[in-house]
PDB file of C-alpha atoms in Angstrom:
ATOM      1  CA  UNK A1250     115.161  49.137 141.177  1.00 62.00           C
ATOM      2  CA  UNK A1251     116.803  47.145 144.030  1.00 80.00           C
ATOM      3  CA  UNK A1252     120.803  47.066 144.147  1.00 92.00           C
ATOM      4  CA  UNK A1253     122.633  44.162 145.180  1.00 95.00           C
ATOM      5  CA  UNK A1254     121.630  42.505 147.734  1.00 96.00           C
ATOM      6  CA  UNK A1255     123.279  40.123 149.647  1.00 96.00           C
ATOM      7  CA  UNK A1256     122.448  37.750 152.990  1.00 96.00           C
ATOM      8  CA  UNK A1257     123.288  37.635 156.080  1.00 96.00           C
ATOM      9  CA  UNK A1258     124.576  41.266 156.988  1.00 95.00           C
ATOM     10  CA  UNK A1259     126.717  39.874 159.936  1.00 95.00           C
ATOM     11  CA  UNK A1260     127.610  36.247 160.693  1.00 95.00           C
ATOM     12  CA  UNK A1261     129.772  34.495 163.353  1.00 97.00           C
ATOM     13  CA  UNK A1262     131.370  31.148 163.323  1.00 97.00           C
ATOM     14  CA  UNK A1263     133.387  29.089 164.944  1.00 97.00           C
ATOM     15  CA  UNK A1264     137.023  27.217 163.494  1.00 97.00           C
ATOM     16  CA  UNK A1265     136.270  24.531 161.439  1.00 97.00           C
ATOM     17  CA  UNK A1266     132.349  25.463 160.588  1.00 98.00           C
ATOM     18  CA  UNK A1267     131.147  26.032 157.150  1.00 97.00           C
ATOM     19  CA  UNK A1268     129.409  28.873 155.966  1.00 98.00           C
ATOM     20  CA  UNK A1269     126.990  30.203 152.777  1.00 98.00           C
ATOM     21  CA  UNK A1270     126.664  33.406 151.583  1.00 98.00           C
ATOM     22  CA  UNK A1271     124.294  34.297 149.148  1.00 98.00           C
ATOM     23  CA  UNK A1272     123.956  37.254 146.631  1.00 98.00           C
ATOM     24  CA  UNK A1273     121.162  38.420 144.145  1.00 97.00           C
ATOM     25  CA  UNK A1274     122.797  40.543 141.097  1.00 96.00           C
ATOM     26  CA  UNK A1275     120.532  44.183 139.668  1.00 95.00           C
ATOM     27  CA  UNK A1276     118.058  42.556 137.559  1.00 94.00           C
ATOM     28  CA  UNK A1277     119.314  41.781 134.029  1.00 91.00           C
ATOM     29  CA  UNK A1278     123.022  41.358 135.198  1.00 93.00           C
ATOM     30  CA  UNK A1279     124.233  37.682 134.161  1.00 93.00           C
ATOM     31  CA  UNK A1280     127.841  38.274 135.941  1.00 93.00           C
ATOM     32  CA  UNK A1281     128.387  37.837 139.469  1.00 95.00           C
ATOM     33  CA  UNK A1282     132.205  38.268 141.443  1.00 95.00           C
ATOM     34  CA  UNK A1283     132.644  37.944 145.153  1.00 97.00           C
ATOM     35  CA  UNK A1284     135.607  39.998 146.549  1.00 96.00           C
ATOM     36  CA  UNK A1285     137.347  39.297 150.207  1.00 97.00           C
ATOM     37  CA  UNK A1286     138.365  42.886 152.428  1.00 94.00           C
ATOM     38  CA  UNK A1287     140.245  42.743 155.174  1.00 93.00           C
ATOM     39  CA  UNK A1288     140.108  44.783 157.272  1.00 87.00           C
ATOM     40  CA  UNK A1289     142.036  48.087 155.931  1.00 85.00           C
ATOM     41  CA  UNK A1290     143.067  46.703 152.968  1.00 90.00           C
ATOM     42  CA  UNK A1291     141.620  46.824 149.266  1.00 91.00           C
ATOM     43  CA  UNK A1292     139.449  43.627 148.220  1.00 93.00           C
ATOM     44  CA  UNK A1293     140.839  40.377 146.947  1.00 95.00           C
ATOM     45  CA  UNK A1294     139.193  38.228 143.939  1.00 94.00           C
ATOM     46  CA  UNK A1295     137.606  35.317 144.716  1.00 96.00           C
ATOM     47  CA  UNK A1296     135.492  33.955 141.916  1.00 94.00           C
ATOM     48  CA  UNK A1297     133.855  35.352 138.987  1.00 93.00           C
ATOM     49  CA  UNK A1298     131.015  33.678 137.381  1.00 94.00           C
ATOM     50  CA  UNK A1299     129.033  34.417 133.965  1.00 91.00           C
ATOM     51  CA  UNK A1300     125.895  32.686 132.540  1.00 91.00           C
ATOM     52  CA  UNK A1301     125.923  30.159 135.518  1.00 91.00           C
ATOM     53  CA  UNK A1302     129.945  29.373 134.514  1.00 93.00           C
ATOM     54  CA  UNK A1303     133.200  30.155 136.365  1.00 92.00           C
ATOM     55  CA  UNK A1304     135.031  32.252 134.717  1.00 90.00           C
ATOM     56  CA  UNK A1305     137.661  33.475 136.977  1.00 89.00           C
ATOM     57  CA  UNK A1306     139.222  31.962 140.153  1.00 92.00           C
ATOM     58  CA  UNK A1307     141.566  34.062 142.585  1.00 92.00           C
ATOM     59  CA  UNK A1308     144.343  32.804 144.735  1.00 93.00           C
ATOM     60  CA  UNK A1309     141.899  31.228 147.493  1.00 96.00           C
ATOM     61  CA  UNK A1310     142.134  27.450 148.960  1.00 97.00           C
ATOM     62  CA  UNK A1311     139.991  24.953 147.849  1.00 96.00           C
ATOM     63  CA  UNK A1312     137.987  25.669 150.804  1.00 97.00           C
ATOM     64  CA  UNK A1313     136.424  28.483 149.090  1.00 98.00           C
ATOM     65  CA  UNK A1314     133.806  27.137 146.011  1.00 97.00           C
ATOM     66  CA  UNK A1315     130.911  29.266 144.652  1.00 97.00           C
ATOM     67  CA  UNK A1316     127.540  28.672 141.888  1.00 96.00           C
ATOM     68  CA  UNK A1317     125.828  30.262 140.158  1.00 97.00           C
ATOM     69  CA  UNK A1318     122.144  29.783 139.618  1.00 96.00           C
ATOM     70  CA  UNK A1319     119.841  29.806 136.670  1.00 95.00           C
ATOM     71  CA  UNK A1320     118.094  33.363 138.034  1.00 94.00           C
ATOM     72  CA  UNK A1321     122.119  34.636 138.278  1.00 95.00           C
ATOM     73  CA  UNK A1322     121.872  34.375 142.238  1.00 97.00           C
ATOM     74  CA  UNK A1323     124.968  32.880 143.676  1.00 97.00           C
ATOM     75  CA  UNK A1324     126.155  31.637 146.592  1.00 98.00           C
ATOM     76  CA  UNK A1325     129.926  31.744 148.483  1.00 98.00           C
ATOM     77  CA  UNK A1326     130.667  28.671 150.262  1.00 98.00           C
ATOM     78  CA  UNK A1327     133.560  28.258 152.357  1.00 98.00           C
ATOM     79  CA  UNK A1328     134.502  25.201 154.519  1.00 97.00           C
ATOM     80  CA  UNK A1329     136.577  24.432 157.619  1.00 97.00           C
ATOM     81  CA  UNK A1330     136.699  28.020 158.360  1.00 98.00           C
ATOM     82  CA  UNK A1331     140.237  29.521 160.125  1.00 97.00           C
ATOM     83  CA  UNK A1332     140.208  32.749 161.789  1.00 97.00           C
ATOM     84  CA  UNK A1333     141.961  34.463 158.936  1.00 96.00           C
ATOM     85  CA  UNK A1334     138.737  34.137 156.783  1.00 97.00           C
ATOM     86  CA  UNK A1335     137.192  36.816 159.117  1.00 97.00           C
ATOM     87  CA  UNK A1336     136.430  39.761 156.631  1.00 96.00           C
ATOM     88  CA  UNK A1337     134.040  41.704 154.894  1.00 95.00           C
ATOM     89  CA  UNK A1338     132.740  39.323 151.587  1.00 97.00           C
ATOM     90  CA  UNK A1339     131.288  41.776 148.997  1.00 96.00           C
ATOM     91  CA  UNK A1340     129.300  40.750 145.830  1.00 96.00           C
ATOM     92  CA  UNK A1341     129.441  42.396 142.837  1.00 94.00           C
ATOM     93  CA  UNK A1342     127.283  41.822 138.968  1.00 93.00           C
ATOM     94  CA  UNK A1343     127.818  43.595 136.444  1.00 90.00           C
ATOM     95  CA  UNK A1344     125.497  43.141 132.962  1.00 83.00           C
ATOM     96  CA  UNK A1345     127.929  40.981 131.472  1.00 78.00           C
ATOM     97  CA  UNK A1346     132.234  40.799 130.436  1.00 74.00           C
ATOM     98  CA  UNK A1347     134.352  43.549 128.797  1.00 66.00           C
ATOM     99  CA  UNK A1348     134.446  47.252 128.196  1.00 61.00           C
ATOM    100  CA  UNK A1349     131.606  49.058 129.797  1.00 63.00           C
ATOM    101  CA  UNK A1350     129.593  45.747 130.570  1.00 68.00           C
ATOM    102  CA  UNK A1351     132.519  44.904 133.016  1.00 74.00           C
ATOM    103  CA  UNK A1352     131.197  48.008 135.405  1.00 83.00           C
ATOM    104  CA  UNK A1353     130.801  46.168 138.811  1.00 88.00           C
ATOM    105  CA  UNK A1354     128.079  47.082 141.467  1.00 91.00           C
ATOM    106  CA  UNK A1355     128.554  46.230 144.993  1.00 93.00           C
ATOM    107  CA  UNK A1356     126.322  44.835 147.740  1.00 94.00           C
ATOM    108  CA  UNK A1357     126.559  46.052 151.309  1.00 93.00           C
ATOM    109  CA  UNK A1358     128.737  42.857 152.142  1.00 95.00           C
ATOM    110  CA  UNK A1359     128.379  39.977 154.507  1.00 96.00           C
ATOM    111  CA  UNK A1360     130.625  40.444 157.772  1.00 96.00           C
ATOM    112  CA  UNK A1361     131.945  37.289 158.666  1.00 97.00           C
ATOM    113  CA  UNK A1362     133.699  36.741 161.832  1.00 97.00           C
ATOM    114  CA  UNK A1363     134.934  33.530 162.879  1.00 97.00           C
ATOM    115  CA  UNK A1364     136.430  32.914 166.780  1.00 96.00           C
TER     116      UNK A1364
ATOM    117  CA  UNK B 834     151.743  40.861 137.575  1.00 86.00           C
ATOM    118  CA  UNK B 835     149.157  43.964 138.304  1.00 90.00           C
ATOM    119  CA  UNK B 836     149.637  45.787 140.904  1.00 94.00           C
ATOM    120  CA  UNK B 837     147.628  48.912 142.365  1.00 96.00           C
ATOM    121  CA  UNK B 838     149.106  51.697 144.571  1.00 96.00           C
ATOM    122  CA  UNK B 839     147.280  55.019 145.947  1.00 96.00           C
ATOM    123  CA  UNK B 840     149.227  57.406 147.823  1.00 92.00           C
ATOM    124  CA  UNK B 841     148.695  58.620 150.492  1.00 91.00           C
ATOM    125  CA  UNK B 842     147.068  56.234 152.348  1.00 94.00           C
ATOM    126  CA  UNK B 843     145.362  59.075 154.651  1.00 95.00           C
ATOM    127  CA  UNK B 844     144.784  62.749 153.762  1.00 95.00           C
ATOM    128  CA  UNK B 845     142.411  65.312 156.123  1.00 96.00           C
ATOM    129  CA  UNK B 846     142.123  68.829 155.003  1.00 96.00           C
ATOM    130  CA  UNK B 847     139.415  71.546 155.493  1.00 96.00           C
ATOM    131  CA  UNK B 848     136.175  71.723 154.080  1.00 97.00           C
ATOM    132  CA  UNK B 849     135.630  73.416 150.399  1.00 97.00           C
ATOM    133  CA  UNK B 850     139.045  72.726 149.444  1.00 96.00           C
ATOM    134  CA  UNK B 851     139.714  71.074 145.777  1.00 97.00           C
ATOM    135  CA  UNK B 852     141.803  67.860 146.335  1.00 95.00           C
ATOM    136  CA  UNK B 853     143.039  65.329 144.116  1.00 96.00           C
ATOM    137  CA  UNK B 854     143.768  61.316 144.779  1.00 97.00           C
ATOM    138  CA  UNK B 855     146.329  59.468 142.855  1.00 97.00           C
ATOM    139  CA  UNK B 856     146.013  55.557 141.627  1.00 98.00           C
ATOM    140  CA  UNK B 857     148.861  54.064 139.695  1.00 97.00           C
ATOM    141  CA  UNK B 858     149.034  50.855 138.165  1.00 96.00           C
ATOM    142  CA  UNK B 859     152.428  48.625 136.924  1.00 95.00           C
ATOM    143  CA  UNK B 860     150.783  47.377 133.559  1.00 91.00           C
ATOM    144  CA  UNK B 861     149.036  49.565 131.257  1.00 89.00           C
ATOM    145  CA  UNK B 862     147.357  46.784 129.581  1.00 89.00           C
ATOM    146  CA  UNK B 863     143.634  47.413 130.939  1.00 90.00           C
ATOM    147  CA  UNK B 864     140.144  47.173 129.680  1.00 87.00           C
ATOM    148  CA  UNK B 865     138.980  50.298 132.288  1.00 90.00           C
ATOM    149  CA  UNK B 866     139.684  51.553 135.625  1.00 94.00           C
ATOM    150  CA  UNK B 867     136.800  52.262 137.802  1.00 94.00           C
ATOM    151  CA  UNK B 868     136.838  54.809 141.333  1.00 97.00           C
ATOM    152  CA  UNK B 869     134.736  53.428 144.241  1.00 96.00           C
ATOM    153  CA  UNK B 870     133.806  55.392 147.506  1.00 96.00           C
ATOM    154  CA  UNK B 871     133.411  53.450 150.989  1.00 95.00           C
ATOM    155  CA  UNK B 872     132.249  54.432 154.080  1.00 92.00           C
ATOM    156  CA  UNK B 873     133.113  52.384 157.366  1.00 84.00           C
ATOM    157  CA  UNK B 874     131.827  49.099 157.575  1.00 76.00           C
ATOM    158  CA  UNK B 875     129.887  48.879 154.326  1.00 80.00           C
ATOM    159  CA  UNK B 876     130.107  48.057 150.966  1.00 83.00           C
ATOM    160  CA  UNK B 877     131.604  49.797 148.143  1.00 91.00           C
ATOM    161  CA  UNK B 878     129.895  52.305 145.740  1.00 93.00           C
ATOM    162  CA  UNK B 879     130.602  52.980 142.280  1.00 92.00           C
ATOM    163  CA  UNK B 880     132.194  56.898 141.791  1.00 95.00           C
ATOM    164  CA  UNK B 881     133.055  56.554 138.182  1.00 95.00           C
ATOM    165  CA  UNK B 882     134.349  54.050 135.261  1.00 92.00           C
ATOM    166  CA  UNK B 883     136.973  55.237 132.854  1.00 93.00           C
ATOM    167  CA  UNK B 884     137.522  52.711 129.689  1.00 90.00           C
ATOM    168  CA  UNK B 885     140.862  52.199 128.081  1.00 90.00           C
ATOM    169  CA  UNK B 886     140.231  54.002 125.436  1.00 90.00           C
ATOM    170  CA  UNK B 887     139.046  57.433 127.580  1.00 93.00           C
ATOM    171  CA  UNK B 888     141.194  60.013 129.009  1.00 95.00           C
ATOM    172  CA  UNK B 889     138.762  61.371 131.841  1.00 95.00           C
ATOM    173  CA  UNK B 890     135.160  61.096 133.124  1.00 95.00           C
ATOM    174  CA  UNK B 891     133.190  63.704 135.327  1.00 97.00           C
ATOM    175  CA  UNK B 892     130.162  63.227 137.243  1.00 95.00           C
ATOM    176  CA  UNK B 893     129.089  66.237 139.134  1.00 97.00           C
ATOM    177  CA  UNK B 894     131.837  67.615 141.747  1.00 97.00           C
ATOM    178  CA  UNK B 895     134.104  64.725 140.600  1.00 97.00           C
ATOM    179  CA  UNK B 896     136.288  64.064 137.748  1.00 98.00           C
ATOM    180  CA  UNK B 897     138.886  61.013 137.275  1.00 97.00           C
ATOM    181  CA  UNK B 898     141.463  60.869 134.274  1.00 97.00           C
ATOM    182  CA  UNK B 899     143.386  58.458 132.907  1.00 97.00           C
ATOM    183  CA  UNK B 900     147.186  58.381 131.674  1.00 96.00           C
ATOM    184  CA  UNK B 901     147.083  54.846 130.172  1.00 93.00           C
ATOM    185  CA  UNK B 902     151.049  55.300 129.000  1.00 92.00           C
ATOM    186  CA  UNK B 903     151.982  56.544 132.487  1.00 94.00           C
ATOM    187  CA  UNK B 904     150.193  53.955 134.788  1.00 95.00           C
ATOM    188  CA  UNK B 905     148.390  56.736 136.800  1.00 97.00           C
ATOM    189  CA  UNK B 906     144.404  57.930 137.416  1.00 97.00           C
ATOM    190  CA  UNK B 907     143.545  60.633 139.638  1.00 97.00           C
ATOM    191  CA  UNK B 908     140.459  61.449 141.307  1.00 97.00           C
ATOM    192  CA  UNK B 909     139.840  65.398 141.565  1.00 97.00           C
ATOM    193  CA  UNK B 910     137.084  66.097 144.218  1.00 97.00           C
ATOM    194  CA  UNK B 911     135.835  70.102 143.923  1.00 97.00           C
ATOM    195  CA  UNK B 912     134.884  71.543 146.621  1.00 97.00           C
ATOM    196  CA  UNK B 913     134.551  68.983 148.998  1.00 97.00           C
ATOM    197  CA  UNK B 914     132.426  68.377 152.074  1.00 96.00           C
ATOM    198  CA  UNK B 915     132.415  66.682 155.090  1.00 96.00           C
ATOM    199  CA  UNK B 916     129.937  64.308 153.373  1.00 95.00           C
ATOM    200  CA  UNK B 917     132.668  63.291 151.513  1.00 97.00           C
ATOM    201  CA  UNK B 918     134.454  61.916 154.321  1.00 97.00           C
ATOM    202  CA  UNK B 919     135.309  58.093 153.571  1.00 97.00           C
ATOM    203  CA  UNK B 920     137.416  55.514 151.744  1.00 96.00           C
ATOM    204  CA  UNK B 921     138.012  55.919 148.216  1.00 98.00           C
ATOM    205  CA  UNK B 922     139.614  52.676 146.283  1.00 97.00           C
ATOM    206  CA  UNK B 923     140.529  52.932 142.920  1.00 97.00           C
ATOM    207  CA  UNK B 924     140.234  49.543 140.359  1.00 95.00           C
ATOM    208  CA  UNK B 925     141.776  48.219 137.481  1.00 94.00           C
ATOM    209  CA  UNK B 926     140.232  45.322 135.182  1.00 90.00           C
ATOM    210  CA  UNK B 927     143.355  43.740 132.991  1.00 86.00           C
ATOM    211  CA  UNK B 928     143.443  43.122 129.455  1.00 72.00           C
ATOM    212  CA  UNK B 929     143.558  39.571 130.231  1.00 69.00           C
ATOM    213  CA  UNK B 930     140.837  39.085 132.679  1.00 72.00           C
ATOM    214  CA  UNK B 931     137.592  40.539 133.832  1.00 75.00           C
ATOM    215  CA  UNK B 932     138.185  40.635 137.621  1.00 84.00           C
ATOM    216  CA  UNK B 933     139.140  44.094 139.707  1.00 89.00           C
ATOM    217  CA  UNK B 934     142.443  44.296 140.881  1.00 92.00           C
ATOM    218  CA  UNK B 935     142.638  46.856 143.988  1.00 95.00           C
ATOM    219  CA  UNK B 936     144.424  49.503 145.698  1.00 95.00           C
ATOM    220  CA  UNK B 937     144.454  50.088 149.292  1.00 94.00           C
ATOM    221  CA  UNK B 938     142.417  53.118 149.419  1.00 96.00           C
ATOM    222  CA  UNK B 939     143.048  56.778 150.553  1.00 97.00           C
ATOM    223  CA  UNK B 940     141.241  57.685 153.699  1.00 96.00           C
ATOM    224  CA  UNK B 941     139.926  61.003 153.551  1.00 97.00           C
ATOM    225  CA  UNK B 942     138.434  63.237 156.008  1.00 97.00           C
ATOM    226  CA  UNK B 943     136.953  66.576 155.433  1.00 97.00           C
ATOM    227  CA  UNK B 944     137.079  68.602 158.007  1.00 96.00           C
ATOM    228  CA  UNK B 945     134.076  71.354 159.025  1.00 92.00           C
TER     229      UNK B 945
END
């Protein structure tokens, strides 16, 4: 069974772009997060979203928004990029909220750099 | 407000040796706590997930417990290998929410 799988691998942008990243949960999972790492530091919460709704928001501008569609793909959209949004964006499902559900799976990440 | 520490933020020592990696957290009000391994420049893999209501899990040469009361979860690695060479991040969900709040990882090289 495929993983998590998220596209592109690597990406580069320029100041003031905008940028998509997409993710595909393990088949059956309805919950998709997508976690910010800097570079030597632990990931940072972005969004959560369950059956297509948000349903968690981290401490992120509004230049960050995220979906989720009706197959549980989602996609990470940020806008007006700054150089401090160059990280490593990991996507995570899990099969759905709470207790043993909650267990998150990781994608390889999407490395974005933007100069 | 959660908050995640793992000490020490770097530890090398020689292959075969048993080792242990600490996590503490500042509220003990959690659903689980779950131990990821990641090696450079890639994503994060899941080690183990310990509920609330658990005191330890084991799979194969690893085995994390949890201290609920205390705030602390180690990670005891038997025998290790220079395979296991890599970052290992340890991750609290709250009782209030369903998104991980991190540590900063331990960095840990195995040495042949």
């Amino acid at each position: 069974d495929a993983g998590v799988t998220q596209s592109p691998t690597h990406l580069i942008k320029t100041r003031g772009q905008h940028v998509t990243l997409r993710c595909s949960p393990i088949s059956g999972h309805k919950s998709v997060s997508w976690y910010q790492q800097v570079l030597g530091q632990g990931p940072q919460f972005i969004f959560q979203y369950y059956e297509k709704e948000e349903r968690g928001r981290g401490n992120f501008p509004d230049r960050f928004s995220a979906r989720q569609f009706p197959n549980y793909s989602s996609e990470l959209n940020v806008n007006a990029l700054l150089l401090g949004d160059s990280a490593l964006y990991l996507c995570a499902s899990s099969s759905g909220l709470g207790g043993s559900y909650n267990e998150q799976f990781f994608g390889p990440g999407t490395r974005l750099t933007v100069l | 407000k959660q908050e995640v520490t793992q000490i020490p933020a770097a530890l090398s020592v020689p292959e075969g040796e048993n080792l242990v990696l600490n996590c503490s957290f500042t509220d003990s009000a959690i659903y689980n706590l779950q131990w990821f391994r990641q090696d450079p420049g890639k994503g994060l893999t899941s080690l183990l997930l310990i509920q609330s209501s658990q005191r330890e899990q084991t799979s194969g040469r690893l085995n994390a417990s949890l201290d609920k009361s205390s705030g602390r979860s180690t990670l005891y690695i038997a025998a290790s290998q220079p395979g296991d060479s890599a970052t290992y991040l340890c991750a609290v969900t709250p009782g209030s929410n369903y998104q991980l709040i991190w540590g900063a990882g331990t960095k840990l090289i195995i040495k042949p």
